[in-house]
Coordinates of C-alpha atoms and ligand atoms in Angstrom, one line a residue:
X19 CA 78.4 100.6 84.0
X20 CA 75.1 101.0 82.6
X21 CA 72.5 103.0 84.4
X22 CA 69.4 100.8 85.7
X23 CA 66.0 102.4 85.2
X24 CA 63.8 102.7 88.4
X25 CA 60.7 102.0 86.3
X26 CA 59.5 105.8 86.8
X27 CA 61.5 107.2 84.4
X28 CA 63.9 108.5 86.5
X29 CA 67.1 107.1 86.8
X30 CA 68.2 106.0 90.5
X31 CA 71.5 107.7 90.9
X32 CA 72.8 105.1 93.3
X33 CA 72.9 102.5 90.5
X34 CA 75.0 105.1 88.7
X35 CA 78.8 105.1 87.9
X36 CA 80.9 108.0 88.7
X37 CA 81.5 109.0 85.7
X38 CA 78.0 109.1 84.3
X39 CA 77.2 111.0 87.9
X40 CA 80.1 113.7 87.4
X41 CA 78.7 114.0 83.8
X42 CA 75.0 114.4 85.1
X43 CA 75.7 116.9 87.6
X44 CA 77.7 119.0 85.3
X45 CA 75.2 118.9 82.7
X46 CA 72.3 119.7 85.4
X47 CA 70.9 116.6 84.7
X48 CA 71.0 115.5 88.6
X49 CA 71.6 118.6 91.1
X50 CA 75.1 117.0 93.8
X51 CA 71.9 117.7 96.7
X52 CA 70.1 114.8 94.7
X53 CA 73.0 112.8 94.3
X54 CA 74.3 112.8 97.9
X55 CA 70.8 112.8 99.6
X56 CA 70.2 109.3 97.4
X57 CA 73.1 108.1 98.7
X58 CA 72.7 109.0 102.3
X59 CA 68.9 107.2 102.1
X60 CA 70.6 104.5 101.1
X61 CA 73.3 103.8 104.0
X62 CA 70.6 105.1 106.3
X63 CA 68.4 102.1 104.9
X64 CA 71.3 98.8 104.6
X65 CA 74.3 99.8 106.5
X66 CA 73.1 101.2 110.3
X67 CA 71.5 98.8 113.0
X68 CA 71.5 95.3 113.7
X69 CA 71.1 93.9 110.3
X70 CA 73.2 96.4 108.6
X71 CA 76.6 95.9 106.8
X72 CA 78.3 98.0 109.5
X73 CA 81.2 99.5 106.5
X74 CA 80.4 103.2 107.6
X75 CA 81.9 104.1 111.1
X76 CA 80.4 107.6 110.6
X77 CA 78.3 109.3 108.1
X78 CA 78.4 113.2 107.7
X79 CA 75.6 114.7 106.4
X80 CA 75.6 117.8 106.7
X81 CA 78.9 118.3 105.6
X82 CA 78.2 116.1 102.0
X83 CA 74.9 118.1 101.5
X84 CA 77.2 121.9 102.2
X85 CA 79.8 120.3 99.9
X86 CA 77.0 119.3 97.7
X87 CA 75.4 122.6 97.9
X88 CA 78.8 124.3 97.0
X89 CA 79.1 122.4 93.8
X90 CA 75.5 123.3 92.8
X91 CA 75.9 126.9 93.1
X92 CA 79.3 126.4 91.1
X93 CA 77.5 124.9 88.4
X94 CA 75.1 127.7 88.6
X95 CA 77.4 130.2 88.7
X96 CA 78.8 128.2 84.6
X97 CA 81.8 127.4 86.9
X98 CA 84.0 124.1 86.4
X99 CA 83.2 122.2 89.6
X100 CA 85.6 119.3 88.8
X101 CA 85.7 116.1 86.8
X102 CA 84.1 114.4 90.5
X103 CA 81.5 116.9 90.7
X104 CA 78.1 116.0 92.7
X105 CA 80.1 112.1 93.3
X106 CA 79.6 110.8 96.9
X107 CA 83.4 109.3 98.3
X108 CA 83.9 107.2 101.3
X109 CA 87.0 107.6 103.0
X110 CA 88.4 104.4 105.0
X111 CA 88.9 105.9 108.5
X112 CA 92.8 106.4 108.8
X113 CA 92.9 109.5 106.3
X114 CA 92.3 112.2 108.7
X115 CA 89.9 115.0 107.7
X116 CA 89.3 118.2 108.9
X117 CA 86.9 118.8 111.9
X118 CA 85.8 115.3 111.2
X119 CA 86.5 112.4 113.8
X120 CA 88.9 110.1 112.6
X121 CA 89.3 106.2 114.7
X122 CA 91.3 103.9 112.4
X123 CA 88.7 101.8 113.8
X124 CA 91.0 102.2 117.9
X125 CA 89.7 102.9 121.1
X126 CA 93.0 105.0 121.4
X127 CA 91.7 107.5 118.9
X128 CA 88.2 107.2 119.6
X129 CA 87.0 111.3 119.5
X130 CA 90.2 112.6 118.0
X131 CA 88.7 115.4 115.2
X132 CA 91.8 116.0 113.5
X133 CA 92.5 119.9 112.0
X134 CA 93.5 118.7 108.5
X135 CA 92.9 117.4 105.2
X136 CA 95.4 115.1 104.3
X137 CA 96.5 115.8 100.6
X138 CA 94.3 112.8 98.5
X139 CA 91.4 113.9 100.3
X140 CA 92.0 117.9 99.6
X141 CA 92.3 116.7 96.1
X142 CA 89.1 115.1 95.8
X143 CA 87.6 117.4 97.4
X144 CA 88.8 119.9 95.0
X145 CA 87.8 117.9 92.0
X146 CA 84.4 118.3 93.5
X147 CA 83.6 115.0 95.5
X148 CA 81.3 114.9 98.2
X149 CA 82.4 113.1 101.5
X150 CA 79.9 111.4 103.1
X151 CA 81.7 109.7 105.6
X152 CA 84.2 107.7 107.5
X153 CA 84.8 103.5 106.5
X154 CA 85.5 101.0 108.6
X155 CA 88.6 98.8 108.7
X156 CA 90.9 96.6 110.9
X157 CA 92.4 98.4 113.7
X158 CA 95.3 100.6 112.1
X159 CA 94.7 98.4 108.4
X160 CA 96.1 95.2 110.3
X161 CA 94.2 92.0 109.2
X162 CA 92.4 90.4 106.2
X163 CA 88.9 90.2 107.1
X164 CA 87.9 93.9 108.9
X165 CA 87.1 92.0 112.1
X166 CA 90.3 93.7 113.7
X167 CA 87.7 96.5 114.0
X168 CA 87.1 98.3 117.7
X169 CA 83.4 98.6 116.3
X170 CA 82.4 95.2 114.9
X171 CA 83.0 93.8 111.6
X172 CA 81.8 94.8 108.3
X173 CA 79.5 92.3 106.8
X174 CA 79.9 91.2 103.2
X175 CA 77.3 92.6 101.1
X176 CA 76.8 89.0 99.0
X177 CA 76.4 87.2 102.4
X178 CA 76.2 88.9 105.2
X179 CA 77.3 85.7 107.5
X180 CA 80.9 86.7 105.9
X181 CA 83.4 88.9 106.1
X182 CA 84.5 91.6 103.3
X183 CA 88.4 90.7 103.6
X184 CA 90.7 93.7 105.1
X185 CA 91.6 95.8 106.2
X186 CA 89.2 98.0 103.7
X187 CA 86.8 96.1 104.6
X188 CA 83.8 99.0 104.5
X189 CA 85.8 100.9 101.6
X190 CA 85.2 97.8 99.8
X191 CA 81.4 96.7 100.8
X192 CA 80.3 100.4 100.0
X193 CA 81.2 100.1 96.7
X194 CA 79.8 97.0 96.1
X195 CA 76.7 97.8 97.8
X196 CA 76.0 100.7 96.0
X197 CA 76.3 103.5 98.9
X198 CA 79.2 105.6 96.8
X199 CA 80.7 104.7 93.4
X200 CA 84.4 105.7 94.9
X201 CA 85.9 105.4 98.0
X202 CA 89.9 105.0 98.7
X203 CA 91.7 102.6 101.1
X204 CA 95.3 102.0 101.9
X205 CA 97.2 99.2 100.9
X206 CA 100.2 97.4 103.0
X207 CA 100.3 93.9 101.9
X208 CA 97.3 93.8 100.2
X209 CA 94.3 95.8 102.0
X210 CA 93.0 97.1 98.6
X211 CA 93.3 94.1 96.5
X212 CA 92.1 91.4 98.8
X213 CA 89.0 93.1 100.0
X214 CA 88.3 94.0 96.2
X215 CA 88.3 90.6 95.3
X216 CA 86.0 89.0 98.2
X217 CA 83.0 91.8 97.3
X218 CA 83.3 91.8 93.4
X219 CA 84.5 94.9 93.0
X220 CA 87.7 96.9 91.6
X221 CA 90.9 97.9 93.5
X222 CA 94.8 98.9 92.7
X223 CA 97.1 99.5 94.7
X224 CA 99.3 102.2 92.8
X225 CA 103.2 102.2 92.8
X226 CA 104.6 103.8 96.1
X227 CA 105.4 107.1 95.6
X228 CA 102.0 107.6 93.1
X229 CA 100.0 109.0 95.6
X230 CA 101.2 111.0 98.4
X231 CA 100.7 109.1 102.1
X232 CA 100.5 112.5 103.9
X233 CA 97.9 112.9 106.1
X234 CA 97.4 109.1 106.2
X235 CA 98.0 107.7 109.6
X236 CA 100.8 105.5 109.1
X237 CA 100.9 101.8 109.5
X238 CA 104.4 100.3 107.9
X239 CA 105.9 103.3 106.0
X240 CA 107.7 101.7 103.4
X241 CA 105.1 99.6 102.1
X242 CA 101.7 102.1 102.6
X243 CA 100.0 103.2 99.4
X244 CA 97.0 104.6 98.7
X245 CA 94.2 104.0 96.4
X246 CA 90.9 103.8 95.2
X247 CA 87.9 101.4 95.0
X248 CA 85.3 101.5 92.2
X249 CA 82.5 99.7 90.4
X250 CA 84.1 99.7 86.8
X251 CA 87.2 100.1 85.0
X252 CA 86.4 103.7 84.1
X253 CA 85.7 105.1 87.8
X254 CA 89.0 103.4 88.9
X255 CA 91.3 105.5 86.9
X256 CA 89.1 108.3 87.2
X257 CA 89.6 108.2 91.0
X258 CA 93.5 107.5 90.6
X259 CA 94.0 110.3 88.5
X260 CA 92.7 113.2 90.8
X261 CA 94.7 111.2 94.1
X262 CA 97.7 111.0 91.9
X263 CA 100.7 113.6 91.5
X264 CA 103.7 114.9 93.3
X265 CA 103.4 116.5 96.8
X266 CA 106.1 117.8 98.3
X267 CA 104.6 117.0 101.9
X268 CA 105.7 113.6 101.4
X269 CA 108.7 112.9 100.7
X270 CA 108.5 109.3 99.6
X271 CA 106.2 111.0 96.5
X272 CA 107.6 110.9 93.2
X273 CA 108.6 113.7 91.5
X274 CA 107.4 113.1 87.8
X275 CA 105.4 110.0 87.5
X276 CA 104.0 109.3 83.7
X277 CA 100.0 109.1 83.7
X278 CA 98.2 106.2 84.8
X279 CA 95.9 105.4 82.9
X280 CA 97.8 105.0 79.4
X281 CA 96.2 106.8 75.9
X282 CA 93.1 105.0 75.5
X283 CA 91.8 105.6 78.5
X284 CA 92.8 109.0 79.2
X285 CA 90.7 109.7 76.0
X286 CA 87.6 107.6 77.2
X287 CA 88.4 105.6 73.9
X288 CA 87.2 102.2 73.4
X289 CA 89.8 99.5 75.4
X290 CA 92.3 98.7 72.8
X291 CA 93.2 95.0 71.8
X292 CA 96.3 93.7 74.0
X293 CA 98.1 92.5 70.8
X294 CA 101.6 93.8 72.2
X295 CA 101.4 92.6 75.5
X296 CA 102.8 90.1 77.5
X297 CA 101.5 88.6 80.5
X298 CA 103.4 86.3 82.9
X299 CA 101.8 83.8 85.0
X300 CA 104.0 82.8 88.1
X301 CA 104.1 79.5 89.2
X302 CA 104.4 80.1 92.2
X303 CA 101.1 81.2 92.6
X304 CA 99.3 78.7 90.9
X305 CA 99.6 76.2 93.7
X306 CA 97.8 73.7 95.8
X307 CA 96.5 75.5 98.8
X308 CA 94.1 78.1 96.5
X309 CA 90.5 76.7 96.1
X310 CA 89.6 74.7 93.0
X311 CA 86.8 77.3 91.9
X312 CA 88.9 80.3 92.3
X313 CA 91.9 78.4 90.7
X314 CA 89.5 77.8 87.4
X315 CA 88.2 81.6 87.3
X316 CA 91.4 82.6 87.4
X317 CA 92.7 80.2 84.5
X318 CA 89.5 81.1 82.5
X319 CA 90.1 85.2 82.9
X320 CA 93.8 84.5 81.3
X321 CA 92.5 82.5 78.5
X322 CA 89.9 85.6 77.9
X323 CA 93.0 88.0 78.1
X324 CA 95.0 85.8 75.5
X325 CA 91.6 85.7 73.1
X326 CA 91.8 89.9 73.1
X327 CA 95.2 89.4 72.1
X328 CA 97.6 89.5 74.8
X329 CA 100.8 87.3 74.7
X330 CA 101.0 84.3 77.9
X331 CA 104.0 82.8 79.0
X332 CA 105.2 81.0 82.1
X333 CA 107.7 83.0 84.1
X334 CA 109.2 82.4 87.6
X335 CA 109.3 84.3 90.9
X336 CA 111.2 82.2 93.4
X337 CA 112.0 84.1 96.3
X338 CA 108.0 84.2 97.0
X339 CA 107.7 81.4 99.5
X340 CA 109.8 83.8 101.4
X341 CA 107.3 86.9 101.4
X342 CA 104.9 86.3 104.0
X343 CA 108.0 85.6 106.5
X344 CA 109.8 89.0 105.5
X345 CA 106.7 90.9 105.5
X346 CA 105.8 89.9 109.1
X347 CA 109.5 90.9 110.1
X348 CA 108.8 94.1 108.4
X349 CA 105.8 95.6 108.5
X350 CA 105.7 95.0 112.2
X351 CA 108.8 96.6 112.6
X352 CA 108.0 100.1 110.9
X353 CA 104.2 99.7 113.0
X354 CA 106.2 99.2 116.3
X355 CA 108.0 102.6 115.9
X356 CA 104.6 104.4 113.9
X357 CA 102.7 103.6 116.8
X358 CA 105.2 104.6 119.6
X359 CA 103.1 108.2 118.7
X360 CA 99.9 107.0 120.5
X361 CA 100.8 107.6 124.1
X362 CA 97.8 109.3 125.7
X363 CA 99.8 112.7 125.5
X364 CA 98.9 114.5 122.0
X365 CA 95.7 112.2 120.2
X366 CA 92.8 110.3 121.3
X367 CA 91.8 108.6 124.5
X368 CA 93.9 108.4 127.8
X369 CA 93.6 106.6 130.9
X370 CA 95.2 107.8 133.8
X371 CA 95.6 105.6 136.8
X372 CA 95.0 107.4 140.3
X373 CA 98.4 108.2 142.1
X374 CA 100.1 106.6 138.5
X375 CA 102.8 108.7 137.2
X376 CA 103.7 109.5 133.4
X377 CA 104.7 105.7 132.8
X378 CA 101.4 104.6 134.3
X379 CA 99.9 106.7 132.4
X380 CA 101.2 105.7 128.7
X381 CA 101.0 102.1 129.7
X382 CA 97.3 102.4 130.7
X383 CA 96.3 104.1 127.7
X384 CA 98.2 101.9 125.3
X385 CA 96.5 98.8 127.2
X386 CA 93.0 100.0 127.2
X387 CA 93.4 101.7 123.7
X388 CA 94.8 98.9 121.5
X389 CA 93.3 96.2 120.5
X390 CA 94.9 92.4 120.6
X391 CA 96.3 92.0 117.2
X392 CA 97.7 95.8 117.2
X393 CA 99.4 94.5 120.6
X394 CA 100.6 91.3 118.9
X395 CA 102.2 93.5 116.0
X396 CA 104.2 95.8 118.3
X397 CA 105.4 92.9 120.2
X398 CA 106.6 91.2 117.1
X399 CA 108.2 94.6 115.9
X400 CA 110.0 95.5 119.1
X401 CA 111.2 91.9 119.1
X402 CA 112.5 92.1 115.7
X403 CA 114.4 95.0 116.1
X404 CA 116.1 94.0 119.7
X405 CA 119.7 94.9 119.6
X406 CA 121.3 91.6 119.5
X407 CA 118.5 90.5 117.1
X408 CA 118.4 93.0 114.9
X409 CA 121.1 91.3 112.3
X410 CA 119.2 88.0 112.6
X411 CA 115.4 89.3 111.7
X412 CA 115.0 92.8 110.4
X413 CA 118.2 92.9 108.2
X414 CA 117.5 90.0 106.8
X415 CA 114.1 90.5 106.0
X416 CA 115.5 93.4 104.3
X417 CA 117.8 91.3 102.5
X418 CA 115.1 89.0 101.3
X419 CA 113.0 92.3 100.2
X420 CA 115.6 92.9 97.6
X421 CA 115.7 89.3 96.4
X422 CA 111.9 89.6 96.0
X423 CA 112.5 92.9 93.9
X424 CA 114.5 91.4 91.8
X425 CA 112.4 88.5 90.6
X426 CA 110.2 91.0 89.7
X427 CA 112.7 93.5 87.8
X428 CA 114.0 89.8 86.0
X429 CA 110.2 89.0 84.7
X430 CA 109.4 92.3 83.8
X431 CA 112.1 92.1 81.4
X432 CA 109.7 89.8 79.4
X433 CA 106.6 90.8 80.2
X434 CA 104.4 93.8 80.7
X435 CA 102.0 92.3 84.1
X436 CA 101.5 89.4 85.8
X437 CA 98.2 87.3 86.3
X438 CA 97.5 85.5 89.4
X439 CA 94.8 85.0 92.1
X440 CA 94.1 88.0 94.3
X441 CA 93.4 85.6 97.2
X442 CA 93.6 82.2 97.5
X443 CA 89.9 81.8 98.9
X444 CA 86.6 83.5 98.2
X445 CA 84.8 85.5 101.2
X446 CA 85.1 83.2 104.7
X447 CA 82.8 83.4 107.8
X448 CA 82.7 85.6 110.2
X449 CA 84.6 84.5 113.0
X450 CA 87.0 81.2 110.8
X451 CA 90.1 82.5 111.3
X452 CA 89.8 85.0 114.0
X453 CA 91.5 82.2 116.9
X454 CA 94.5 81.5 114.3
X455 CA 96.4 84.8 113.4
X456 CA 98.5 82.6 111.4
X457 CA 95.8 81.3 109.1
X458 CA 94.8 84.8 108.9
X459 CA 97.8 86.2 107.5
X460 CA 97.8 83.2 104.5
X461 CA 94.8 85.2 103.4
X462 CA 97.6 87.8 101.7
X463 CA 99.8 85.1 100.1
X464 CA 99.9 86.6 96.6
X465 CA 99.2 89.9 98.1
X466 CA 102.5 91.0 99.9
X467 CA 104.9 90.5 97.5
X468 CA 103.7 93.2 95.3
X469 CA 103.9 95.8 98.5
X470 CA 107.7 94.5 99.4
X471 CA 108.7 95.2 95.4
X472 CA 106.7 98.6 95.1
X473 CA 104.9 97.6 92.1
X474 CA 101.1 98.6 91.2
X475 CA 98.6 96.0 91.9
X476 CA 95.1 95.9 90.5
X477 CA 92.2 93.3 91.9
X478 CA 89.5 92.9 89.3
X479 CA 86.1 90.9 89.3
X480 CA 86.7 87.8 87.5
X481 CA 83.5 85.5 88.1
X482 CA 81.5 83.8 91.3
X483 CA 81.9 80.7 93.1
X484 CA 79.1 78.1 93.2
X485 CA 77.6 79.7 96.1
X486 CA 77.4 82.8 94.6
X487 CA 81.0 84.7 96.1
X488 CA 82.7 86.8 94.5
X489 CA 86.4 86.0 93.3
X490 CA 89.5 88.3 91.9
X491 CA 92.3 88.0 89.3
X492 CA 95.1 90.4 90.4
X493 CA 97.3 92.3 87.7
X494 CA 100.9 93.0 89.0
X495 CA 103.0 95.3 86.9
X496 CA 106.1 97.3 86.4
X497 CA 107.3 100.2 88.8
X498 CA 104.7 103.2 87.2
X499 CA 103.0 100.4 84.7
X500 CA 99.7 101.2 85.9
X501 CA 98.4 102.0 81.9
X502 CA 99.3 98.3 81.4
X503 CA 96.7 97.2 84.1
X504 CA 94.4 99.4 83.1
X505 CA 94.6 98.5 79.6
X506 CA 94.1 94.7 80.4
X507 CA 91.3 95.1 82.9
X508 CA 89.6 97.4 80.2
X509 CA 89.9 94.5 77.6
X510 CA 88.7 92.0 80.3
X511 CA 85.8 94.0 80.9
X512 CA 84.5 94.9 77.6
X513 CA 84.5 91.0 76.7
X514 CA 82.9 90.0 80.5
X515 CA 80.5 91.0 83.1
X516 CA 81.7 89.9 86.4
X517 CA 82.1 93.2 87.2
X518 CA 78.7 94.5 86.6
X519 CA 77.1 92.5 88.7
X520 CA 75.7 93.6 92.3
X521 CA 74.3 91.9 95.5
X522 CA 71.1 91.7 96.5
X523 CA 71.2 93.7 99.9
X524 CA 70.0 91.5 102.5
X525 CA 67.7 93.5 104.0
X526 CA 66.2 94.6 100.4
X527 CA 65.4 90.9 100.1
X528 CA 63.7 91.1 103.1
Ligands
LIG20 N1 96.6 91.7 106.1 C1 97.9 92.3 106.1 C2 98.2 92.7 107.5 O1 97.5 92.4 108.3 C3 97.9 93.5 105.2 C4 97.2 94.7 105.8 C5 97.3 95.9 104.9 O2 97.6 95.9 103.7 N2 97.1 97.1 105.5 O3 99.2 93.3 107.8

């Protein structure tokens, strides 16, 4: 991402990738104060009030400009302050964070100040981010648009009269409207990619196990994973390699996982040609429901990654009609029994009813404190796991998980990643699918598939509709392929320029 000139001389530092920020500061170029306090003008200026974007639930400034302040006396001191040094990070608002409130966008945790870093944000705080504050997001990452939220939804950043897909909904607009060049997000059945896609900007969704889920308040165990959002190729792997590693506090994390990011970019080469690889397009997702103009961005992006070199061919994933079915058996499922925790007793809000006992209590609290699609979700999960029902929906979903797997483990055989659409739509309006939770869930079609497998999933910008929205071609590959997504989205990127676009912030227009 190339630097844009304020006409002063001076280069504004928001416009700035992380990288080239990181670089700055260490160099004293830019002191992290400078950084952080451009940054903070900024979200003070677009994202608060009526007219804002709403993708910050809480900023903390005086804890970026002490963080900020610590780096600048490290650099002082000729100490390494870390390949993120001086580089603002927003952290969706289920990774809890010392002395610093943490919501997941629910009444029920509303004031809960946690006494903990969770270990991806002690990491990027050690590689010397600043964190400037707390995203928003659909209640406890449930939905596709951030409208789920207790405290409004986040507006997209290219028109604010839509919605920036979910649940990372304001881990997603910050990016793309320039208020930090990295934030992270969590990923389910698509959380990362799909809000990616609908504001222009890059997401992956690593391979579970890649990044350690401790400290991340848990929505379906077996199919959470977090990762980062950036503004280029670069900043993404960047941000994945300091989140990254083994960590014994999770035990899902994987013991010895090969880098990321792959030689060339571990080197900050130039992206390779893709002669070598092969990339499958699934039918199955190239069908008639997506939108004409996303359909044709998509098409075109392939036909740019088979000019650089890479290999095409038709594959076949047939279980995937199934996926949104077993998903919604299963990730409700593991939510019913994470959210059994929220009681009133240990976190958050509770409401105790005069003269009510202990049940009263808990089911007071758990009625005022949930929203109505976390309440949907529970229902569904408790249902699904009835004794007597058990065998007939959970099991089987699990069944149907494995058969999804393995279409995946067949394909890879011949190929290195998989093209498709990220979502079948660009960016919707506020308030189109909030009365039909079934229309809703469609917005993670080609999404959830990726979650039941395990695989690593990467959303990149991959042009604009008519009306100016952005859309996303989503790279799918191999258990720990991530260097073959990175190596494709850095070809992509080098030959296009969806990516370095940016909105026009409403109110700047103004
Ligand atoms: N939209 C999907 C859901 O509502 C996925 C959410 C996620 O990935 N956290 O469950």
């Amino acid at each position: 991402m190339s630097a844009a000139s304020t006409g002063t001389g001076t280069t504004d530092p928001t416009t700035m990738s992380a990288l080239a920020l990181a670089r700055a500061v260490r160099q004293r170029e830019l002191s992290a104060r400078e950084v952080t306090t451009a940054h903070l003008a900024r979200i003070a200026a677009f994202d608060k009030g009526e007219r804002g974007l709403n993708a910050f639930l809480r900023t903390d400034e005086a804890g970026a400009l002490a963080a900020a302040d610590a780096v600048d006396a490290k650099v002082a001191r000729g100490e390494d302050p870390g390949v993120l040094a001086g580089v603002p990070v927003g952290l969706k608002d289920l990774f809890v964070t010392e002395n610093l409130e943490t919501t997941c966008a629910s009444k029920i945790l509303q004031g809960w100040i946690p006494p903990y870093d969770g270990t991806a944000v002690a990491r990027l705080r050690a590689a010397g981010a600043i964190i400037v504050g707390k995203l928003n997001m659909d209640e406890f990452a449930m939905g596709s648009s951030n409208e789920n939220s207790a405290f409004g939804p986040c507006r997209n950043p290219w028109d604010p009269t839509r919605v920036t897909g979910g649940s990372s909904g304001g881990s997603a607009a910050a990016v793309a409207a320039g208020f930090c060049p990295i934030t992270l997000g969590t990923d389910t059945g698509g959380s990362i990619r799909q809000p990616a896609a609908l504001t222009g900007v890059l997401g992956i969704k690593p391979t579970y196990g890649r990044v350690s889920r401790y400290g991340v308040v848990a929505f379906a165990s077996s199919l959470d994973q977090v990762g980062p959002f950036a503004g280029c190729v670069e900043d993404l792997a960047l941000a994945l390699e300091v989140i990254s590693g083994h960590d014994p506090l999770d035990a899902t994390s994987i013991v010895e996982a090969p880098s990321a990011l792959g030689p060339a970019l571990a080197a900050g080469g130039r992206p390779q040609g893709l002669a070598g690889l092969t990339v499958g397009l699934p039918r199955e997702y190239f069908i008639p429901g997506t939108d004409a103009e996303v359909d044709a961005a998509v098409r075109a992006a392939i036909r740019e990654l088979e000019s650089a070199g890479a290999r095409v061919i038709d594959v076949s994933l047939p279980h995937t009609p199934h996926a949104l079915a077993t998903y919604y058996l299963i990730a409700p499922a593991e939510c019913s029994s994470n959210l059994a925790r929220f009681d009133g007793v240990r976190y958050g809000r509770r409401v105790q009813p005069p003269g009510g006992d202990l049940a009263a209590m808990y089911q007071a609290t758990r009625e005022a404190g949930f929203g109505d699609e976390v309440k949907r979700r529970i229902m569904l999960g408790t249902y699904a796991l009835r004794s007597g029902y058990y065998d007939a929906y959970y099991r089987k979903a699990q069944q149907v998980r494995t058969l999804i797997a393995d279409d995946f483990r067949k394909v890879f055989a011949s190929c290195d990643a998989v093209a498709t659409p990220t979502s079948p739509t660009a960016a919707f309006k506020i308030g189109e699918k909030t009365a039909d939770p079934v229309q809703m869930y469609l917005a993670d079609v080609f999404t959830l598939s990726c979650n039941l497998a395990g695989l690593p999933g990467m959303s990149i910008p991959c042009g604009f509709t008519r009306a100016g929205l952005p859309i996303g071609l989503q790279l799918m590959g191999r258990p720990l392929g991530e260097a073959a997504l990175f190596q494709l989205a850095a070809a992509y990127a080098a030959r296009t320029d969806h990516a370095r676009r940016r909105p026009t912030l409403a109110l700047e227009a103004a």
